[in-house]
């Protein structure tokens, strides 16, 4: 990782349940990392491989699962982002860790919904500036430390929210008109 030391941008957020959570972006062109940590949550690291083609619209730089790895306190997990096309659902990001399935998927313009094994845990907002806001669903009960760590990491690495398809189509048509 020769150029990761050239960029280190930390930000911290105060979570209602887990206190201060740090979000760091490390690296630039060849390899990039998102590291989420806190005193009361496990550390989650998402790494983009140096050979990945970089998309500047994505904080981590790619949605290609072949070029992404995720670890939870050093233990491997599986990350599978959707391709990110017209529909909001295609911007989902799935993580499997220790038999649990997490999904972050846009559910409004600013927010994405985090689920664990299909259960809605909370909504996250992040626009790529390392600042992440979590709004936990009270009816879901107390989120687990891993829920928070995964939610913050995915939100920081991929951003949140998305326009509905009809708005994207209107934008495309208006752009094409003289």
JSON list of C-alpha atoms in Angstrom, two decimals:
[
{"chain": "A", "resi": 1, "resn": "UNK", "atom": "CA", "xyz": [0.00, 0.00, 0.00]},
{"chain": "A", "resi": 2, "resn": "UNK", "atom": "CA", "xyz": [2.37, 2.64, -1.17]},
{"chain": "A", "resi": 3, "resn": "UNK", "atom": "CA", "xyz": [-0.05, 5.54, -1.46]},
{"chain": "A", "resi": 4, "resn": "UNK", "atom": "CA", "xyz": [-2.48, 4.89, 1.42]},
{"chain": "A", "resi": 5, "resn": "UNK", "atom": "CA", "xyz": [-0.48, 7.08, 3.74]},
{"chain": "A", "resi": 6, "resn": "UNK", "atom": "CA", "xyz": [-1.05, 10.08, 1.48]},
{"chain": "A", "resi": 7, "resn": "UNK", "atom": "CA", "xyz": [-4.72, 10.39, 2.46]},
{"chain": "A", "resi": 8, "resn": "UNK", "atom": "CA", "xyz": [-6.16, 9.86, 5.92]},
{"chain": "A", "resi": 9, "resn": "UNK", "atom": "CA", "xyz": [-9.46, 11.60, 6.57]},
{"chain": "A", "resi": 10, "resn": "UNK", "atom": "CA", "xyz": [-11.09, 10.68, 9.90]},
{"chain": "A", "resi": 11, "resn": "UNK", "atom": "CA", "xyz": [-14.55, 11.76, 10.98]},
{"chain": "A", "resi": 12, "resn": "UNK", "atom": "CA", "xyz": [-16.52, 10.79, 14.03]},
{"chain": "A", "resi": 13, "resn": "UNK", "atom": "CA", "xyz": [-20.20, 10.48, 14.71]},
{"chain": "A", "resi": 14, "resn": "UNK", "atom": "CA", "xyz": [-22.04, 10.19, 18.01]},
{"chain": "A", "resi": 15, "resn": "UNK", "atom": "CA", "xyz": [-24.36, 7.18, 17.80]},
{"chain": "A", "resi": 16, "resn": "UNK", "atom": "CA", "xyz": [-27.39, 7.08, 20.14]},
{"chain": "A", "resi": 17, "resn": "UNK", "atom": "CA", "xyz": [-26.53, 3.54, 21.31]},
{"chain": "A", "resi": 18, "resn": "UNK", "atom": "CA", "xyz": [-22.78, 3.12, 20.76]},
{"chain": "A", "resi": 19, "resn": "UNK", "atom": "CA", "xyz": [-21.23, 6.51, 21.47]},
{"chain": "A", "resi": 20, "resn": "UNK", "atom": "CA", "xyz": [-18.43, 7.87, 19.31]},
{"chain": "A", "resi": 21, "resn": "UNK", "atom": "CA", "xyz": [-17.87, 6.00, 16.05]},
{"chain": "A", "resi": 22, "resn": "UNK", "atom": "CA", "xyz": [-14.87, 6.83, 13.89]},
{"chain": "A", "resi": 23, "resn": "UNK", "atom": "CA", "xyz": [-15.00, 6.62, 10.08]},
{"chain": "A", "resi": 24, "resn": "UNK", "atom": "CA", "xyz": [-11.68, 6.80, 8.25]},
{"chain": "A", "resi": 25, "resn": "UNK", "atom": "CA", "xyz": [-10.91, 6.85, 4.53]},
{"chain": "A", "resi": 26, "resn": "UNK", "atom": "CA", "xyz": [-7.37, 5.82, 3.70]},
{"chain": "A", "resi": 27, "resn": "UNK", "atom": "CA", "xyz": [-5.67, 5.65, 0.34]},
{"chain": "A", "resi": 28, "resn": "UNK", "atom": "CA", "xyz": [-6.10, 7.21, -3.06]},
{"chain": "A", "resi": 29, "resn": "UNK", "atom": "CA", "xyz": [-5.73, 5.85, -6.58]},
{"chain": "A", "resi": 30, "resn": "UNK", "atom": "CA", "xyz": [-4.29, 2.34, -6.19]},
{"chain": "A", "resi": 31, "resn": "UNK", "atom": "CA", "xyz": [-5.96, 1.06, -3.04]},
{"chain": "A", "resi": 32, "resn": "UNK", "atom": "CA", "xyz": [-8.59, 2.53, -0.78]},
{"chain": "A", "resi": 33, "resn": "UNK", "atom": "CA", "xyz": [-9.84, 1.56, 2.65]},
{"chain": "A", "resi": 34, "resn": "UNK", "atom": "CA", "xyz": [-12.84, 2.48, 4.76]},
{"chain": "A", "resi": 35, "resn": "UNK", "atom": "CA", "xyz": [-12.32, 1.73, 8.45]},
{"chain": "A", "resi": 36, "resn": "UNK", "atom": "CA", "xyz": [-15.12, 2.06, 11.01]},
{"chain": "A", "resi": 37, "resn": "UNK", "atom": "CA", "xyz": [-14.33, 1.64, 14.69]},
{"chain": "A", "resi": 38, "resn": "UNK", "atom": "CA", "xyz": [-15.43, 2.62, 18.16]},
{"chain": "A", "resi": 39, "resn": "UNK", "atom": "CA", "xyz": [-15.02, 1.60, 21.78]},
{"chain": "A", "resi": 40, "resn": "UNK", "atom": "CA", "xyz": [-18.28, -0.38, 21.80]},
{"chain": "A", "resi": 41, "resn": "UNK", "atom": "CA", "xyz": [-18.40, -1.77, 18.25]},
{"chain": "A", "resi": 42, "resn": "UNK", "atom": "CA", "xyz": [-16.19, -4.17, 16.27]},
{"chain": "A", "resi": 43, "resn": "UNK", "atom": "CA", "xyz": [-13.83, -2.68, 13.69]},
{"chain": "A", "resi": 44, "resn": "UNK", "atom": "CA", "xyz": [-15.04, -3.12, 10.11]},
{"chain": "A", "resi": 45, "resn": "UNK", "atom": "CA", "xyz": [-12.65, -2.57, 7.21]},
{"chain": "A", "resi": 46, "resn": "UNK", "atom": "CA", "xyz": [-13.61, -2.47, 3.53]},
{"chain": "A", "resi": 47, "resn": "UNK", "atom": "CA", "xyz": [-10.70, -2.54, 1.07]},
{"chain": "A", "resi": 48, "resn": "UNK", "atom": "CA", "xyz": [-10.67, -1.86, -2.66]},
{"chain": "A", "resi": 49, "resn": "UNK", "atom": "CA", "xyz": [-7.97, -3.82, -4.49]},
{"chain": "A", "resi": 50, "resn": "UNK", "atom": "CA", "xyz": [-5.27, -1.82, -6.31]},
{"chain": "A", "resi": 51, "resn": "UNK", "atom": "CA", "xyz": [-6.13, -3.33, -9.71]},
{"chain": "A", "resi": 52, "resn": "UNK", "atom": "CA", "xyz": [-9.78, -2.22, -9.60]},
{"chain": "A", "resi": 53, "resn": "UNK", "atom": "CA", "xyz": [-11.07, 0.26, -12.15]},
{"chain": "A", "resi": 54, "resn": "UNK", "atom": "CA", "xyz": [-11.99, 3.33, -10.09]},
{"chain": "A", "resi": 55, "resn": "UNK", "atom": "CA", "xyz": [-15.40, 5.00, -10.27]},
{"chain": "A", "resi": 56, "resn": "UNK", "atom": "CA", "xyz": [-15.11, 8.45, -8.71]},
{"chain": "A", "resi": 57, "resn": "UNK", "atom": "CA", "xyz": [-18.86, 8.49, -7.90]},
{"chain": "A", "resi": 58, "resn": "UNK", "atom": "CA", "xyz": [-18.38, 5.76, -5.29]},
{"chain": "A", "resi": 59, "resn": "UNK", "atom": "CA", "xyz": [-16.41, 6.55, -2.13]},
{"chain": "A", "resi": 60, "resn": "UNK", "atom": "CA", "xyz": [-14.71, 3.12, -2.06]},
{"chain": "A", "resi": 61, "resn": "UNK", "atom": "CA", "xyz": [-14.24, 3.40, -5.84]},
{"chain": "A", "resi": 62, "resn": "UNK", "atom": "CA", "xyz": [-15.95, 0.25, -7.15]},
{"chain": "A", "resi": 63, "resn": "UNK", "atom": "CA", "xyz": [-19.06, -1.90, -6.90]},
{"chain": "A", "resi": 64, "resn": "UNK", "atom": "CA", "xyz": [-17.24, -4.94, -8.32]},
{"chain": "A", "resi": 65, "resn": "UNK", "atom": "CA", "xyz": [-17.20, -7.62, -5.60]},
{"chain": "A", "resi": 66, "resn": "UNK", "atom": "CA", "xyz": [-14.08, -9.19, -7.13]},
{"chain": "A", "resi": 67, "resn": "UNK", "atom": "CA", "xyz": [-12.15, -6.09, -6.06]},
{"chain": "A", "resi": 68, "resn": "UNK", "atom": "CA", "xyz": [-13.59, -5.64, -2.57]},
{"chain": "A", "resi": 69, "resn": "UNK", "atom": "CA", "xyz": [-12.89, -7.33, 0.74]},
{"chain": "A", "resi": 70, "resn": "UNK", "atom": "CA", "xyz": [-14.49, -6.79, 4.11]},
{"chain": "A", "resi": 71, "resn": "UNK", "atom": "CA", "xyz": [-13.32, -7.84, 7.54]},
{"chain": "A", "resi": 72, "resn": "UNK", "atom": "CA", "xyz": [-14.93, -7.68, 10.97]},
{"chain": "A", "resi": 73, "resn": "UNK", "atom": "CA", "xyz": [-12.31, -7.46, 13.72]},
{"chain": "A", "resi": 74, "resn": "UNK", "atom": "CA", "xyz": [-9.88, -9.08, 11.26]},
{"chain": "A", "resi": 75, "resn": "UNK", "atom": "CA", "xyz": [-12.23, -11.95, 10.36]},
{"chain": "A", "resi": 76, "resn": "UNK", "atom": "CA", "xyz": [-13.31, -12.25, 6.72]},
{"chain": "A", "resi": 77, "resn": "UNK", "atom": "CA", "xyz": [-16.87, -11.68, 5.54]},
{"chain": "A", "resi": 78, "resn": "UNK", "atom": "CA", "xyz": [-18.46, -11.58, 2.08]},
{"chain": "A", "resi": 79, "resn": "UNK", "atom": "CA", "xyz": [-19.50, -8.31, 0.43]},
{"chain": "A", "resi": 80, "resn": "UNK", "atom": "CA", "xyz": [-21.66, -8.20, -2.70]},
{"chain": "A", "resi": 81, "resn": "UNK", "atom": "CA", "xyz": [-22.76, -4.80, -4.01]},
{"chain": "A", "resi": 82, "resn": "UNK", "atom": "CA", "xyz": [-25.48, -4.58, -6.64]},
{"chain": "A", "resi": 83, "resn": "UNK", "atom": "CA", "xyz": [-24.51, -3.17, -10.04]},
{"chain": "A", "resi": 84, "resn": "UNK", "atom": "CA", "xyz": [-26.09, 0.25, -9.37]},
{"chain": "A", "resi": 85, "resn": "UNK", "atom": "CA", "xyz": [-28.26, 0.92, -12.41]},
{"chain": "A", "resi": 86, "resn": "UNK", "atom": "CA", "xyz": [-31.65, 2.69, -12.76]},
{"chain": "A", "resi": 87, "resn": "UNK", "atom": "CA", "xyz": [-33.68, 1.23, -9.89]},
{"chain": "A", "resi": 88, "resn": "UNK", "atom": "CA", "xyz": [-32.85, 1.98, -6.25]},
{"chain": "A", "resi": 89, "resn": "UNK", "atom": "CA", "xyz": [-32.82, -1.74, -5.46]},
{"chain": "A", "resi": 90, "resn": "UNK", "atom": "CA", "xyz": [-29.77, -2.22, -7.74]},
{"chain": "A", "resi": 91, "resn": "UNK", "atom": "CA", "xyz": [-27.72, -0.01, -5.40]},
{"chain": "A", "resi": 92, "resn": "UNK", "atom": "CA", "xyz": [-28.04, -2.52, -2.54]},
{"chain": "A", "resi": 93, "resn": "UNK", "atom": "CA", "xyz": [-24.97, -3.88, -0.77]},
{"chain": "A", "resi": 94, "resn": "UNK", "atom": "CA", "xyz": [-25.11, -7.32, 0.85]},
{"chain": "A", "resi": 95, "resn": "UNK", "atom": "CA", "xyz": [-22.76, -8.59, 3.54]},
{"chain": "A", "resi": 96, "resn": "UNK", "atom": "CA", "xyz": [-22.66, -12.10, 4.97]},
{"chain": "A", "resi": 97, "resn": "UNK", "atom": "CA", "xyz": [-20.82, -12.66, 8.22]},
{"chain": "A", "resi": 98, "resn": "UNK", "atom": "CA", "xyz": [-21.02, -15.57, 10.68]},
{"chain": "A", "resi": 99, "resn": "UNK", "atom": "CA", "xyz": [-24.30, -16.84, 9.22]},
{"chain": "A", "resi": 100, "resn": "UNK", "atom": "CA", "xyz": [-25.97, -13.41, 9.24]},
{"chain": "A", "resi": 101, "resn": "UNK", "atom": "CA", "xyz": [-27.12, -11.51, 6.14]},
{"chain": "A", "resi": 102, "resn": "UNK", "atom": "CA", "xyz": [-26.99, -7.72, 6.16]},
{"chain": "A", "resi": 103, "resn": "UNK", "atom": "CA", "xyz": [-28.37, -5.51, 3.39]},
{"chain": "A", "resi": 104, "resn": "UNK", "atom": "CA", "xyz": [-28.11, -1.75, 2.90]},
{"chain": "A", "resi": 105, "resn": "UNK", "atom": "CA", "xyz": [-30.50, -0.53, 0.20]},
{"chain": "A", "resi": 106, "resn": "UNK", "atom": "CA", "xyz": [-31.73, 2.98, -0.71]},
{"chain": "A", "resi": 107, "resn": "UNK", "atom": "CA", "xyz": [-35.28, 3.65, 0.47]},
{"chain": "A", "resi": 108, "resn": "UNK", "atom": "CA", "xyz": [-35.53, 7.43, -0.14]},
{"chain": "A", "resi": 109, "resn": "UNK", "atom": "CA", "xyz": [-33.48, 10.23, -1.67]},
{"chain": "A", "resi": 110, "resn": "UNK", "atom": "CA", "xyz": [-31.20, 10.72, 1.38]},
{"chain": "A", "resi": 111, "resn": "UNK", "atom": "CA", "xyz": [-31.55, 7.39, 3.25]},
{"chain": "A", "resi": 112, "resn": "UNK", "atom": "CA", "xyz": [-30.75, 3.71, 2.90]},
{"chain": "A", "resi": 113, "resn": "UNK", "atom": "CA", "xyz": [-32.35, 0.99, 4.99]},
{"chain": "A", "resi": 114, "resn": "UNK", "atom": "CA", "xyz": [-30.19, -1.50, 6.91]},
{"chain": "A", "resi": 115, "resn": "UNK", "atom": "CA", "xyz": [-31.64, -4.97, 7.43]},
{"chain": "A", "resi": 116, "resn": "UNK", "atom": "CA", "xyz": [-30.33, -8.01, 9.29]},
{"chain": "A", "resi": 117, "resn": "UNK", "atom": "CA", "xyz": [-31.78, -11.27, 7.98]},
{"chain": "A", "resi": 118, "resn": "UNK", "atom": "CA", "xyz": [-34.62, -9.23, 6.45]},
{"chain": "A", "resi": 119, "resn": "UNK", "atom": "CA", "xyz": [-35.48, -7.28, 9.62]},
{"chain": "A", "resi": 120, "resn": "UNK", "atom": "CA", "xyz": [-35.38, -3.47, 9.26]},
{"chain": "A", "resi": 121, "resn": "UNK", "atom": "CA", "xyz": [-32.93, -2.17, 11.87]},
{"chain": "A", "resi": 122, "resn": "UNK", "atom": "CA", "xyz": [-32.51, 1.46, 10.90]},
{"chain": "A", "resi": 123, "resn": "UNK", "atom": "CA", "xyz": [-31.95, 4.07, 8.23]},
{"chain": "A", "resi": 124, "resn": "UNK", "atom": "CA", "xyz": [-28.57, 5.58, 7.37]},
{"chain": "A", "resi": 125, "resn": "UNK", "atom": "CA", "xyz": [-27.60, 8.78, 5.61]},
{"chain": "A", "resi": 126, "resn": "UNK", "atom": "CA", "xyz": [-24.18, 9.66, 4.18]},
{"chain": "A", "resi": 127, "resn": "UNK", "atom": "CA", "xyz": [-23.24, 11.71, 1.15]},
{"chain": "A", "resi": 128, "resn": "UNK", "atom": "CA", "xyz": [-19.64, 10.53, 0.84]},
{"chain": "A", "resi": 129, "resn": "UNK", "atom": "CA", "xyz": [-18.03, 13.01, 3.24]},
{"chain": "A", "resi": 130, "resn": "UNK", "atom": "CA", "xyz": [-17.33, 10.35, 5.94]},
{"chain": "A", "resi": 131, "resn": "UNK", "atom": "CA", "xyz": [-20.18, 11.64, 8.08]},
{"chain": "A", "resi": 132, "resn": "UNK", "atom": "CA", "xyz": [-22.82, 9.00, 8.69]},
{"chain": "A", "resi": 133, "resn": "UNK", "atom": "CA", "xyz": [-26.13, 9.47, 10.47]},
{"chain": "A", "resi": 134, "resn": "UNK", "atom": "CA", "xyz": [-28.04, 6.46, 11.83]},
{"chain": "A", "resi": 135, "resn": "UNK", "atom": "CA", "xyz": [-31.72, 6.54, 12.77]},
{"chain": "A", "resi": 136, "resn": "UNK", "atom": "CA", "xyz": [-32.46, 3.27, 14.54]},
{"chain": "A", "resi": 137, "resn": "UNK", "atom": "CA", "xyz": [-35.93, 1.70, 14.37]},
{"chain": "A", "resi": 138, "resn": "UNK", "atom": "CA", "xyz": [-37.18, 1.61, 17.96]},
{"chain": "A", "resi": 139, "resn": "UNK", "atom": "CA", "xyz": [-39.59, -1.24, 17.24]},
{"chain": "A", "resi": 140, "resn": "UNK", "atom": "CA", "xyz": [-36.61, -3.36, 16.10]},
{"chain": "A", "resi": 141, "resn": "UNK", "atom": "CA", "xyz": [-35.14, -3.21, 19.60]},
{"chain": "A", "resi": 142, "resn": "UNK", "atom": "CA", "xyz": [-31.55, -2.42, 20.56]},
{"chain": "A", "resi": 143, "resn": "UNK", "atom": "CA", "xyz": [-29.19, -2.81, 17.59]},
{"chain": "A", "resi": 144, "resn": "UNK", "atom": "CA", "xyz": [-26.25, -5.13, 18.15]},
{"chain": "A", "resi": 145, "resn": "UNK", "atom": "CA", "xyz": [-22.71, -3.70, 18.01]},
{"chain": "A", "resi": 146, "resn": "UNK", "atom": "CA", "xyz": [-22.09, -5.50, 14.71]},
{"chain": "A", "resi": 147, "resn": "UNK", "atom": "CA", "xyz": [-25.28, -3.98, 13.25]},
{"chain": "A", "resi": 148, "resn": "UNK", "atom": "CA", "xyz": [-23.92, -0.51, 13.90]},
{"chain": "A", "resi": 149, "resn": "UNK", "atom": "CA", "xyz": [-20.44, -1.30, 12.59]},
{"chain": "A", "resi": 150, "resn": "UNK", "atom": "CA", "xyz": [-21.74, -2.83, 9.34]},
{"chain": "A", "resi": 151, "resn": "UNK", "atom": "CA", "xyz": [-24.28, -0.03, 8.79]},
{"chain": "A", "resi": 152, "resn": "UNK", "atom": "CA", "xyz": [-21.73, 2.74, 9.28]},
{"chain": "A", "resi": 153, "resn": "UNK", "atom": "CA", "xyz": [-19.10, 1.00, 7.12]},
{"chain": "A", "resi": 154, "resn": "UNK", "atom": "CA", "xyz": [-21.42, 0.32, 4.18]},
{"chain": "A", "resi": 155, "resn": "UNK", "atom": "CA", "xyz": [-22.90, 3.82, 4.32]},
{"chain": "A", "resi": 156, "resn": "UNK", "atom": "CA", "xyz": [-19.45, 5.42, 4.36]},
{"chain": "A", "resi": 157, "resn": "UNK", "atom": "CA", "xyz": [-18.08, 3.21, 1.58]},
{"chain": "A", "resi": 158, "resn": "UNK", "atom": "CA", "xyz": [-21.03, 3.36, -0.85]},
{"chain": "A", "resi": 159, "resn": "UNK", "atom": "CA", "xyz": [-23.08, 6.39, 0.19]},
{"chain": "A", "resi": 160, "resn": "UNK", "atom": "CA", "xyz": [-26.79, 6.24, 0.84]},
{"chain": "A", "resi": 161, "resn": "UNK", "atom": "CA", "xyz": [-30.11, 7.12, -0.75]},
{"chain": "A", "resi": 162, "resn": "UNK", "atom": "CA", "xyz": [-31.16, 7.34, -4.34]},
{"chain": "A", "resi": 163, "resn": "UNK", "atom": "CA", "xyz": [-33.67, 9.01, -6.57]},
{"chain": "A", "resi": 164, "resn": "UNK", "atom": "CA", "xyz": [-36.75, 7.08, -7.62]},
{"chain": "A", "resi": 165, "resn": "UNK", "atom": "CA", "xyz": [-36.62, 5.76, -11.18]},
{"chain": "A", "resi": 166, "resn": "UNK", "atom": "CA", "xyz": [-39.23, 8.25, -12.44]},
{"chain": "A", "resi": 167, "resn": "UNK", "atom": "CA", "xyz": [-37.06, 11.19, -11.30]},
{"chain": "A", "resi": 168, "resn": "UNK", "atom": "CA", "xyz": [-34.02, 9.69, -13.04]},
{"chain": "A", "resi": 169, "resn": "UNK", "atom": "CA", "xyz": [-36.04, 9.29, -16.25]},
{"chain": "A", "resi": 170, "resn": "UNK", "atom": "CA", "xyz": [-37.27, 12.89, -16.08]},
{"chain": "A", "resi": 171, "resn": "UNK", "atom": "CA", "xyz": [-33.67, 14.07, -15.60]},
{"chain": "A", "resi": 172, "resn": "UNK", "atom": "CA", "xyz": [-32.47, 11.97, -18.53]},
{"chain": "A", "resi": 173, "resn": "UNK", "atom": "CA", "xyz": [-35.24, 13.25, -20.83]},
{"chain": "A", "resi": 174, "resn": "UNK", "atom": "CA", "xyz": [-34.72, 16.90, -19.81]},
{"chain": "A", "resi": 175, "resn": "UNK", "atom": "CA", "xyz": [-30.97, 16.55, -20.40]},
{"chain": "A", "resi": 176, "resn": "UNK", "atom": "CA", "xyz": [-31.55, 15.09, -23.87]},
{"chain": "A", "resi": 177, "resn": "UNK", "atom": "CA", "xyz": [-33.93, 17.88, -24.94]},
{"chain": "A", "resi": 178, "resn": "UNK", "atom": "CA", "xyz": [-32.43, 20.98, -26.60]}
]
